[in-house]
Every structure is written in C-alpha cells, then in structure tokens.
Amino acid sequence: LTQLTDRPKGQQVGVIDATGEFIYYLQDQAGNEQGHFVRVPFAGGEPQDITPSLALYSSWQISTSAAGRHLAFIASGREGFKLMVLEQAADGALGEPRCIWTSKALSTGPWLNHDGSVALVMTTERSGRNAYALLALDTRSGAILNEWEEAAASVSCGGLAPAAVGPLAAVTCNVSGHHRPFLWNWQTGTRTPIESEEFAGELQCLRFNQAGDALLLREAYRAQHRLYRYDLSDGRVRRLAIPEGSLGFMGGGAFFMPEGEIWLNWQSATTPAGVIAIDDQTGAFKRTVLAPGEVPASQAWRSVDMESTGGALIQAWVATPAGAGPWPLILHTHGGPTSVMTNAFHAEAQAWLDHGFAFMSVNYRGSITFGKAYEEAIWGNLGDWEIDDMAAARAWAVANGIAQPDAVLLIGGSYGGYLTLQALGRRPELWAGGMADVAIADWRLMYEDQAETLRGYQRALFGGGPETAGAAYDKSSPITYAAQYAAPLLVLQGRNDSRCPARQMEQFEARLKDLGKTIELQWFDAGHGSYEVAERIDFQARRMAFAYRILG
C-alpha cells in the first residue's frame, strides 16, 4: 500500500481515473465537505486543484471516461446542482470546467461513456421526492438524449458498458416494489430486464468485466448480501457462493480481475474489511489479496425479526456478551435514512460487547434493502414509524431475556443520532439514556445552514422545504419534544459539519438546559464524523464513561 494523502482529519474517499494515472478526491476544509476536486499522481505527489476558477462546492462523485479524455462531476451550491465537464489533453493537461446542465433538485452522478460524449445523471427533478429519473446528456451541448422516468418509482444507474458492447447502461428500477436490474440502451430507450427466480431482495448493478460480456449484481435481502454474475451472451444469471458477510464500501465492493478472479471488499461482524479473490464462475474462495489488521476475538451477530406497529416486520442484528443475560443493551440505529446496517465489522459494537453490554442494531422503516414500501414509509413523516420500530426492538429484547428493561441506551450517528434525540423525547419512558454523534436536532435550522447536497436530500425526504412543509419539519424535530426529556443525553458534534451544522445543536443544547434537562455536548474540530483513530478511541471512552455513570 502507498499512502497518497496526509490530511489532519483524514480522507475517506478517492477515485482512480480510467487511465490509472491519477487519484481524484474532494479536498475540503477541515471536514466540511465543501471544497474543490484535486488530483495526485498514482505514484504520489502534490495535489493539483482541477477547478481553481470555481467557487467552493459540494460533490459526491467524479467520473472519468475510459478513453481518458473527459472528466465530469456535479457541483452543488446555493444555485443548485451543476453538471461540470472538463476535457483532458493527451499530455494530461485539463481544460476549463464547463457547466452543461443544471437543476434545483437533488441530483447525483454522473457516469461517462467510453469517449466522454454522453453523461448519465440521476435527478429527483421530475418526482420532487427521493425518487430518481435517469437522464442521458450530450456532454457538448447538454441536450437530453434520452431519459427513463417511472411514475411513483425510482431508477438507479450502476454504470455503462465498455464501448465494444454499445450504448448500454446497467440500471435498476423499483417499479415492481423492489429494485430489479435492466440493461438500458440510452440511444434507443430499449429496456432489457435481467431476471432470475432467485432474486428476492434489492438488486444493485455493480460493474461489467473488461470485455463487457458479464455484469456483477449485488443483492441485499433483509440486510444480507448475495452476489450474482450475469452473462450477456445467453442471459444466464448465476449466484456466486461468497462468504457470509458484507460487500462494500464504495462501488458495491466487487470487481472483475484478470485470470478468472473477482476481487471482493469483504467483511463480517467478526472480521474487518479486507480484499479476497474468488473464482469468477463459481464464487469459490481462492486467496486473500489484502488481509485486514488483526483484532481481538469478536462476537458474531445474528439476524432477528420482530413485529412493529401496523404489522410491519422489522429486522435487527443482535449480539450478546459472554455469560448469562439479561444485560444492559445498546440499541443502535444507522445513519441515512437511505442506508442499512449489514453483517459488517463494527469496532464500537465489539467494544460494548467486551464490556458486558448486549448490542442491537435496528433496520427501522426507511432503511433500504427491504423493498420500496418499507423505504418510502417514512417519507414526509420522519421520526415517527422509526421510533415505533425502536420501541418494538426494545420490547423484543426484553421479552427474549437480552435486555434489562431499565438499562436500554440509545446510540446512533447522523440520522441515527437524530433518532436517538427523537426517541428520547417521543418515548421518554423507555430509555435510560442516549448517545448521539453528529446529530439532527432541528430540521428547520439545519436546512438554513447545511450544504446544498443535503438541502436537496432533505427536500426530497420531506416533499419540500420548510416554506412548504413547515408543519412536518416541526413535527419531526427533536427540539419540539425537549420538554418531555427524562433521560440524560451525550452528543459528540463536529464544528465543521455541513450536513448537520453546529447552530441547530447549539440551540438544542440551550433549550434543554433552560428546561433543566441533562445534556453533555462535546465538540470536535472536524465535519460529519472523524477519521482520526485516536479521536475515535477517545469518543468511545467518553461514551462508555457516560454509560457507566448513568447506569451506576
């Protein structure tokens, strides 16, 4: 491994360009996720700002054409979402960025075809909510060449096929109730479904092999991953026998490699992320490419189901420490909400288990991989059904001898931190305390201060901004329920966070203190979380000290 960056707050994501010459990443300011894309040579070197003439922007993705002559990304700011295209000369010199398309609505991508003449973009402009249409745009003129829009459904892009295969994109659509894969010809609009009787959950198209005659598909069924190979020549779909665990993190975690191998970024509850090679026809394990660091013996997780309000079937992961229960319970909720907790390594969870706490992570309504209705159940009404699901998980844990009823502690980060705050106010009788990282306390104030990428996402979730959906913003804000708090709260919040900005948490702290409630607010000098190992260890020590203190 070669270290290419050395930034005080860490660098989580980088992208290798199609030629293998450069690594691109967003260089922000102290973790605030607003800045400029830069590139460094693959062999290492100083970062080069590729858009020095632009104002600071937020962006989630940068794409390079396979021919190596075009780059594209979506820059978001107060003016909306702008698709920027740069041309690259044969010597690597970059031209000035050109804006070829704009939207006020949440948009993501792009994906470039081989020669960079076409860019695919996902946008919520048509739906006005968190459901996407897929556009094919001419990168010279910005003209819309084709589009795939489904009423009351969402379309997601997984990448474009190599040039030899033609104008095909690997796409999923959830019009059936679950995301199912298709090949979409962005010139003619033809849609070819990829079908298998084995499909049960949500499918994601990962990537084609170099020849373009095979495509990898990842399925998530009730928060558990499966991997399939689809052969374009005969339409055959084969499930590959991968180890039980999770594939991730970015790009789905599976890559075709030479010599008949697929490389997986794989992990499980007991094994940190590493890279393994499997056979590209069967999925049989072949070798370890990059082993993770050694960790102490860890506890496996098991998947459990419980019924919540309205008959909803909720899935959760449970792990228990050695000895006989019941135990104090850490009830965890993931961020998002457009996310899911899978069978993955979670160092903080293992630390709790080592110290005699049971651990439970709830995939509440709003989580992905459980179908369209489950994901969309919370849209326009955040922080309601999720709290019911957390209460149902607690009741299940108590009834099954896992949780001590007077020692259930909530924990979560980002949207999971929001649910910690919301649950403490909405159902104060259920919880002994809460611990939240980079949390949401007031949706209105957050909207005023946050980056445009997240403002767009917030509008999509609520169906509008505070000016049109103000009652929903208030109903969903923890600050509304501050007077009902009964249990103490610990919050770890980033000063430079542009997703969950500081002002809304400052106001929440002041409100709780005015009411005589117990809140400990610890600020750290970063954005939406920290990637400094020492700081993360300190965070866990603070949480544990808080838990021991309130539980006695």
XYZ file of C-alpha atoms in Angstrom:
552
model
C 0.000 0.000 0.000
C 1.137 3.510 -0.825
C -0.110 6.449 1.243
C -1.111 9.302 -1.053
C -2.720 11.778 1.362
C -1.854 13.068 4.816
C -4.703 15.298 5.891
C -5.308 16.217 9.552
C -8.908 14.953 9.548
C -8.351 12.059 7.151
C -9.555 11.396 3.610
C -12.249 8.753 3.278
C -12.847 8.508 -0.482
C -10.698 8.771 -3.607
C -11.276 7.717 -7.223
C -8.714 6.220 -9.621
C -9.159 7.603 -13.103
C -9.735 5.250 -16.025
C -6.137 5.558 -17.254
C -4.685 4.719 -13.840
C -2.579 7.886 -13.841
C -4.317 9.960 -11.172
C -6.311 9.720 -7.951
C -9.098 12.292 -7.555
C -10.715 13.399 -4.288
C -12.622 16.338 -2.854
C -10.259 18.474 -0.803
C -12.499 20.207 1.712
C -11.852 22.494 4.666
C -11.442 20.638 7.976
C -14.032 18.008 7.051
C -16.834 20.362 5.979
C -17.331 18.528 2.618
C -17.097 21.773 0.649
C -14.069 22.468 -1.493
C -12.542 21.538 -4.855
C -11.659 18.276 -6.522
C -7.924 17.732 -6.682
C -5.779 15.024 -8.229
C -2.488 13.432 -7.278
C -0.367 11.148 -9.478
C -0.890 7.452 -8.742
C 2.788 7.252 -7.796
C 2.308 10.103 -5.321
C 2.915 13.830 -5.369
C 1.350 17.168 -4.558
C -2.408 17.641 -5.108
C -3.442 19.735 -8.109
C -6.690 21.720 -7.930
C -8.615 20.817 -11.111
C -11.182 23.652 -10.792
C -9.314 26.673 -9.364
C -11.668 29.106 -11.101
C -14.816 27.779 -9.387
C -16.338 28.796 -6.075
C -16.311 26.135 -3.355
C -18.799 23.339 -3.965
C -20.042 20.053 -2.541
C -19.950 16.895 -4.616
C -20.376 13.176 -4.057
C -18.810 11.715 -7.195
C -16.376 12.343 -10.035
C -16.287 10.287 -13.226
C -13.621 9.864 -15.907
C -14.156 8.466 -19.393
C -12.471 5.171 -20.252
C -10.630 6.895 -23.109
C -9.146 9.281 -20.557
C -10.153 12.492 -22.308
C -13.075 13.708 -20.176
C -13.910 14.255 -16.506
C -17.306 15.176 -15.086
C -18.897 15.837 -11.716
C -21.927 17.529 -10.195
C -21.069 20.664 -8.202
C -23.760 21.740 -5.764
C -24.172 25.125 -4.150
C -26.867 27.681 -3.400
C -27.608 27.958 -7.121
C -28.444 24.252 -7.349
C -26.779 21.234 -8.936
C -24.484 21.842 -11.914
C -23.034 19.169 -14.177
C -19.460 20.216 -14.918
C -17.364 18.691 -17.725
C -13.604 19.057 -18.254
C -11.630 17.919 -21.272
C -8.196 16.369 -20.778
C -5.441 16.587 -23.396
C -3.209 13.666 -24.311
C -0.483 15.061 -22.039
C -2.888 15.197 -19.074
C -3.484 18.947 -19.181
C -7.019 19.913 -18.172
C -9.281 22.438 -19.824
C -11.620 24.839 -18.072
C -14.740 23.309 -16.487
C -17.938 23.804 -18.498
C -21.427 23.734 -16.962
C -23.644 21.801 -19.375
C -26.762 21.143 -17.250
C -28.317 22.500 -14.051
C -31.138 21.534 -11.722
C -32.569 22.903 -8.492
C -33.488 19.355 -7.412
C -31.284 16.728 -5.779
C -29.150 15.146 -8.496
C -26.295 12.654 -8.450
C -23.781 11.035 -10.765
C -22.517 11.355 -13.436
C -21.423 8.234 -15.338
C -19.498 8.822 -18.590
C -19.473 6.603 -21.646
C -16.179 5.452 -23.203
C -15.342 8.590 -25.191
C -16.957 11.028 -22.749
C -19.586 12.211 -25.219
C -22.510 11.094 -23.008
C -23.112 11.503 -19.285
C -25.832 9.751 -17.314
C -27.311 11.647 -14.366
C -29.881 10.692 -11.737
C -32.235 13.508 -10.698
C -35.289 13.997 -8.481
C -36.379 16.956 -10.612
C -39.272 15.003 -12.114
C -40.638 13.465 -8.890
C -39.977 16.207 -6.341
C -39.210 13.496 -3.766
C -36.490 10.936 -3.117
C -37.227 9.051 -6.343
C -34.923 9.428 -9.338
C -35.242 9.636 -13.093
C -32.215 8.803 -15.251
C -31.105 11.224 -17.960
C -28.633 10.687 -20.816
C -26.990 14.030 -21.667
C -24.792 15.170 -24.539
C -21.628 16.489 -22.857
C -21.013 19.005 -25.640
C -24.420 20.705 -25.671
C -26.110 19.481 -22.506
C -29.067 18.274 -24.586
C -31.132 15.422 -23.135
C -30.648 12.474 -25.495
C -32.975 10.113 -23.646
C -34.490 9.591 -20.230
C -36.018 6.866 -18.091
C -38.699 8.081 -15.732
C -41.206 5.926 -13.874
C -44.249 7.358 -12.145
C -44.079 6.668 -8.384
C -40.830 4.711 -8.796
C -37.087 5.311 -8.828
C -34.376 4.478 -11.364
C -30.738 3.983 -10.377
C -27.626 3.781 -12.553
C -24.900 1.208 -11.953
C -22.518 2.146 -14.767
C -22.038 1.982 -18.530
C -20.836 -0.951 -20.598
C -17.485 -0.883 -22.454
C -17.522 0.678 -25.920
C -17.459 -2.687 -27.719
C -20.845 -3.608 -26.249
C -22.617 -0.475 -27.432
C -24.684 2.232 -25.718
C -25.808 0.151 -22.724
C -26.166 1.118 -19.086
C -26.734 -1.240 -16.170
C -29.776 0.132 -14.360
C -32.191 -0.861 -11.595
C -35.804 0.258 -11.149
C -38.175 -0.394 -8.244
C -41.480 -0.087 -10.114
C -42.194 -3.715 -9.126
C -41.743 -2.928 -5.422
C -38.079 -3.998 -5.358
C -35.086 -2.719 -7.317
C -34.617 -5.095 -10.256
C -31.850 -4.918 -12.892
C -32.118 -3.941 -16.550
C -29.866 -3.152 -19.477
C -30.903 0.218 -20.861
C -29.931 1.359 -24.339
C -29.604 5.087 -23.819
C -29.772 5.722 -27.571
C -32.965 3.794 -28.400
C -34.532 3.640 -24.928
C -34.845 -0.153 -25.099
C -35.033 -1.825 -21.676
C -33.945 -5.452 -21.293
C -34.826 -6.990 -17.920
C -32.311 -9.217 -16.137
C -34.358 -11.922 -14.451
C -33.786 -14.773 -12.045
C -36.121 -16.825 -9.850
C -33.525 -16.492 -7.085
C -33.958 -12.708 -6.766
C -35.751 -11.899 -3.515
C -34.376 -8.557 -2.296
C -32.996 -5.319 -3.706
C -30.546 -5.581 -6.631
C -27.685 -3.221 -7.440
C -25.724 -3.316 -10.684
C -22.022 -3.177 -9.877
C -19.772 -3.344 -12.944
C -19.065 -5.015 -16.254
C -15.934 -7.012 -16.954
C -13.403 -5.555 -19.372
C -14.842 -7.425 -22.362
C -18.334 -6.241 -21.495
C -19.856 -9.715 -21.704
C -20.512 -10.166 -17.975
C -22.006 -7.990 -15.237
C -21.845 -8.318 -11.462
C -25.037 -7.835 -9.451
C -25.249 -7.423 -5.686
C -28.461 -8.350 -3.917
C -29.358 -7.175 -0.421
C -32.135 -9.259 1.058
C -33.198 -8.322 4.578
C -29.804 -6.677 5.131
C -27.765 -9.661 3.892
C -25.651 -9.615 0.729
C -25.597 -12.030 -2.199
C -23.546 -11.784 -5.411
C -24.589 -12.799 -8.930
C -22.895 -12.996 -12.323
C -24.969 -12.139 -15.398
C -23.700 -13.254 -18.823
C -24.923 -11.044 -21.635
C -24.417 -13.687 -24.328
C -27.078 -16.107 -23.044
C -28.895 -14.100 -20.355
C -27.843 -16.568 -17.660
C -27.756 -15.416 -14.035
C -25.604 -17.379 -11.574
C -25.431 -16.897 -7.832
C -21.826 -16.918 -6.635
C -21.065 -18.704 -3.359
C -19.496 -15.839 -1.422
C -18.765 -15.999 2.340
C -21.468 -14.735 4.696
C -20.832 -11.067 5.403
C -20.952 -7.717 3.596
C -19.648 -6.364 0.308
C -18.731 -2.691 0.295
C -17.913 0.059 0.820
C -17.888 2.226 -2.303
C -18.996 0.893 -5.685
C -20.504 -2.273 -4.275
C -17.236 -3.948 -3.320
C -16.840 -6.459 -6.203
C -14.518 -6.156 -9.222
C -13.714 -8.404 -12.191
C -9.974 -9.030 -12.378
C -7.708 -10.916 -14.833
C -7.021 -14.656 -14.607
C -10.567 -15.687 -13.781
C -10.879 -13.823 -10.486
C -13.316 -11.449 -8.836
C -11.919 -9.334 -6.014
C -14.243 -8.571 -3.125
C -14.006 -5.874 -0.496
C -15.451 -8.182 2.158
C -16.070 -8.061 5.891
C -18.261 -9.563 8.594
C -19.169 -8.782 12.182
C -16.040 -10.626 13.359
C -13.616 -9.702 10.540
C -12.646 -6.167 9.457
C -12.718 -5.203 5.794
C -10.112 -6.783 3.534
C -9.789 -7.910 -0.078
C -10.290 -11.531 -1.097
C -10.246 -13.213 -4.518
C -12.968 -15.635 -5.587
C -13.473 -17.688 -8.747
C -15.362 -15.628 -11.329
C -17.551 -18.594 -12.358
C -18.462 -20.180 -9.013
C -17.542 -17.741 -6.245
C -15.225 -20.287 -4.594
C -12.615 -18.666 -2.353
C -9.163 -18.544 -3.988
C -6.899 -16.368 -1.865
C -6.570 -13.347 0.395
C -5.331 -10.345 -1.555
C -5.152 -7.816 1.262
C -5.656 -9.058 4.807
C -7.153 -6.767 7.452
C -5.300 -5.987 10.626
C -5.671 -8.404 13.478
C -8.368 -7.677 16.049
C -9.303 -9.306 19.355
C -11.740 -12.205 19.274
C -15.126 -10.760 18.319
C -18.761 -11.773 18.769
C -20.827 -12.792 15.749
C -24.137 -11.091 15.014
C -27.405 -12.877 14.311
C -30.384 -11.593 12.360
C -33.744 -11.425 14.145
C -37.217 -10.207 13.169
C -39.943 -8.606 15.249
C -43.366 -7.112 14.535
C -43.917 -3.389 14.903
C -46.947 -1.131 14.555
C -49.123 -1.670 11.524
C -47.878 -5.257 11.272
C -44.512 -4.170 9.857
C -41.829 -6.867 10.083
C -38.640 -5.251 11.370
C -35.147 -6.776 11.056
C -32.329 -6.226 13.538
C -28.869 -7.543 14.299
C -28.186 -8.848 17.812
C -25.007 -9.846 19.636
C -24.563 -10.738 23.295
C -21.530 -10.906 25.581
C -20.308 -13.974 27.400
C -22.298 -15.165 30.403
C -25.970 -15.170 31.232
C -28.386 -12.352 30.438
C -30.198 -10.110 30.602
C -27.627 -7.373 30.061
C -27.615 -3.606 29.650
C -28.498 -3.046 25.982
C -27.000 -0.674 23.424
C -29.780 -0.049 20.884
C -28.163 1.287 17.703
C -29.726 2.972 14.668
C -27.803 3.579 11.430
C -27.500 6.855 9.556
C -29.184 7.722 6.296
C -32.053 7.059 6.459
C -31.385 5.782 2.931
C -28.976 3.152 4.209
C -28.905 -0.187 6.028
C -26.877 -1.987 8.670
C -25.476 -5.234 7.304
C -23.344 -8.023 8.766
C -20.264 -5.799 8.942
C -17.383 -5.173 11.327
C -18.299 -2.529 13.891
C -15.450 -1.866 16.304
C -17.615 0.176 18.663
C -20.150 -2.657 18.891
C -17.420 -5.127 19.782
C -16.113 -2.739 22.451
C -19.550 -2.639 24.080
C -19.760 -6.435 23.972
C -16.305 -6.760 25.536
C -17.559 -4.637 28.434
C -20.645 -6.704 29.161
C -23.304 -4.876 27.122
C -25.614 -6.541 24.615
C -25.726 -4.815 21.214
C -28.681 -4.496 18.850
C -28.829 -2.573 15.562
C -32.309 -1.930 14.145
C -33.066 -1.571 10.442
C -36.086 0.654 11.001
C -38.679 1.587 8.387
C -36.936 3.912 5.951
C -33.959 1.542 5.584
C -33.126 0.246 2.131
C -32.990 -3.440 1.006
C -36.476 -4.231 2.371
C -38.485 -3.048 -0.603
C -39.988 0.164 -1.909
C -42.903 0.367 0.546
C -40.618 -0.139 3.550
C -38.166 2.540 2.398
C -40.836 5.087 1.498
C -42.991 4.548 4.605
C -41.313 7.455 6.423
C -41.217 9.977 3.570
C -42.873 13.203 4.621
C -43.195 11.965 8.224
C -39.697 11.452 9.615
C -39.084 10.280 13.163
C -42.446 8.578 13.666
C -42.517 4.970 12.391
C -38.813 4.653 13.180
C -39.479 5.317 16.878
C -42.186 2.633 16.864
C -39.663 0.211 15.405
C -37.054 1.073 18.032
C -39.666 0.515 20.749
C -40.609 -2.833 19.181
C -36.947 -3.873 19.130
C -36.586 -2.943 22.791
C -39.715 -4.936 23.703
C -38.384 -7.956 21.783
C -35.005 -7.747 23.532
C -36.646 -7.550 26.972
C -39.067 -10.397 26.234
C -36.238 -12.624 24.998
C -34.049 -12.144 28.059
C -31.454 -9.994 26.323
C -32.126 -6.515 27.711
C -32.532 -5.255 31.235
C -35.647 -3.069 30.863
C -34.231 -0.219 32.932
C -30.839 -0.235 31.177
C -31.517 0.351 27.466
C -29.247 3.021 25.987
C -29.763 4.549 22.545
C -26.857 5.250 20.209
C -26.507 6.428 16.625
C -24.759 8.835 14.282
C -26.131 11.305 11.733
C -29.730 10.181 11.066
C -29.181 7.520 13.721
C -28.166 10.313 16.091
C -31.350 12.136 15.103
C -33.395 9.071 16.022
C -31.632 8.920 19.386
C -32.716 12.508 20.098
C -36.207 11.996 18.686
C -36.836 8.782 20.647
C -35.710 10.342 23.941
C -38.400 12.997 23.501
C -41.151 10.923 21.916
C -40.914 7.826 24.178
C -39.014 9.027 27.271
C -40.271 6.176 29.475
C -38.368 3.525 27.502
C -34.763 4.669 27.683
C -32.085 5.034 30.344
C -30.076 7.468 28.230
C -28.857 8.331 24.763
C -25.574 8.899 22.924
C -25.603 10.691 19.577
C -22.900 11.614 17.075
C -23.245 14.452 14.514
C -26.977 14.514 15.134
C -30.023 16.416 13.866
C -31.986 18.401 16.452
C -33.902 20.984 14.398
C -34.733 20.338 10.747
C -35.595 23.998 10.065
C -32.310 25.439 11.339
C -30.352 22.619 9.733
C -31.902 23.405 6.353
C -30.861 27.048 6.659
C -27.192 26.220 7.284
C -26.393 22.952 5.522
C -24.679 22.219 2.199
C -26.887 22.216 -0.892
C -26.427 18.476 -1.462
C -28.125 17.806 1.858
C -30.728 20.540 1.413
C -31.752 18.778 -1.785
C -31.887 15.444 0.016
C -33.938 16.988 2.827
C -36.448 18.464 0.363
C -36.741 15.060 -1.284
C -37.434 13.311 2.045
C -39.993 15.861 3.266
C -41.527 16.615 -0.124
C -40.472 20.264 0.112
C -38.545 22.831 2.101
C -39.606 24.442 5.389
C -41.551 27.084 3.499
C -43.951 24.454 2.072
C -43.660 21.580 4.564
C -43.108 23.518 7.775
C -45.549 21.508 9.906
C -43.756 18.270 9.004
C -40.367 19.847 9.794
C -41.608 20.852 13.258
C -43.277 17.507 13.988
C -40.089 15.681 13.044
C -37.685 17.879 15.053
C -36.377 16.686 18.445
C -36.358 20.255 19.745
C -40.166 20.131 19.610
C -40.144 17.436 22.314
C -37.393 18.868 24.528
C -39.752 19.370 27.489
C -40.526 15.619 27.533
C -36.909 14.534 28.024
C -36.347 12.382 31.118
C -33.043 10.613 30.415
C -29.546 12.142 30.076
C -28.006 12.706 26.670
C -24.417 12.768 25.371
C -23.776 14.425 21.985
C -20.493 14.436 20.025
C -20.792 17.070 17.299
C -18.414 18.318 14.595
C -17.776 22.063 14.477
C -17.286 21.999 10.699
C -20.178 19.703 9.816
C -22.069 20.917 6.724
C -24.568 18.033 6.885
C -25.705 18.567 10.489
C -24.408 22.099 11.165
C -23.425 23.456 14.554
C -26.059 26.159 15.097
C -29.029 23.817 15.341
C -27.243 21.750 18.011
C -26.240 24.866 19.945
C -29.886 25.927 20.047
C -30.972 22.450 21.127
C -28.435 22.387 23.956
C -29.628 25.783 25.168
C -33.262 24.653 25.065
C -32.591 21.513 27.102
C -30.551 23.396 29.680
C -33.251 26.061 30.023
C -35.658 23.221 30.821
C -33.309 21.735 33.415
C -32.578 18.622 31.328
C -29.257 16.773 31.331
C -27.171 17.126 28.159
C -23.417 16.796 27.676
C -22.315 18.326 24.382
C -18.734 17.662 23.266
C -17.450 19.485 20.175
C -14.659 18.192 17.953
C -12.780 20.043 15.225
C -13.939 18.168 12.111
C -17.016 17.658 9.954
C -19.521 14.826 9.745
C -17.510 12.460 11.925
C -13.816 11.935 12.496
C -11.369 9.596 10.757
C -8.612 10.118 13.317
C -8.050 6.817 15.109
C -7.008 8.400 18.421
C -10.024 10.690 18.379
C -12.422 7.831 17.663
C -10.960 5.853 20.570
C -11.481 8.901 22.771
C -15.112 9.135 21.591
C -15.743 5.535 22.606
C -14.112 6.105 26.000
C -16.415 9.102 26.551
C -19.482 7.048 25.622
C -18.540 4.259 27.983
C -17.821 6.630 30.850
C -21.237 8.214 30.243
C -22.973 4.826 30.160
C -21.333 3.599 33.374
C -22.145 6.863 35.101
C -25.862 6.892 34.330
C -26.349 3.158 34.898
C -24.446 3.256 38.188
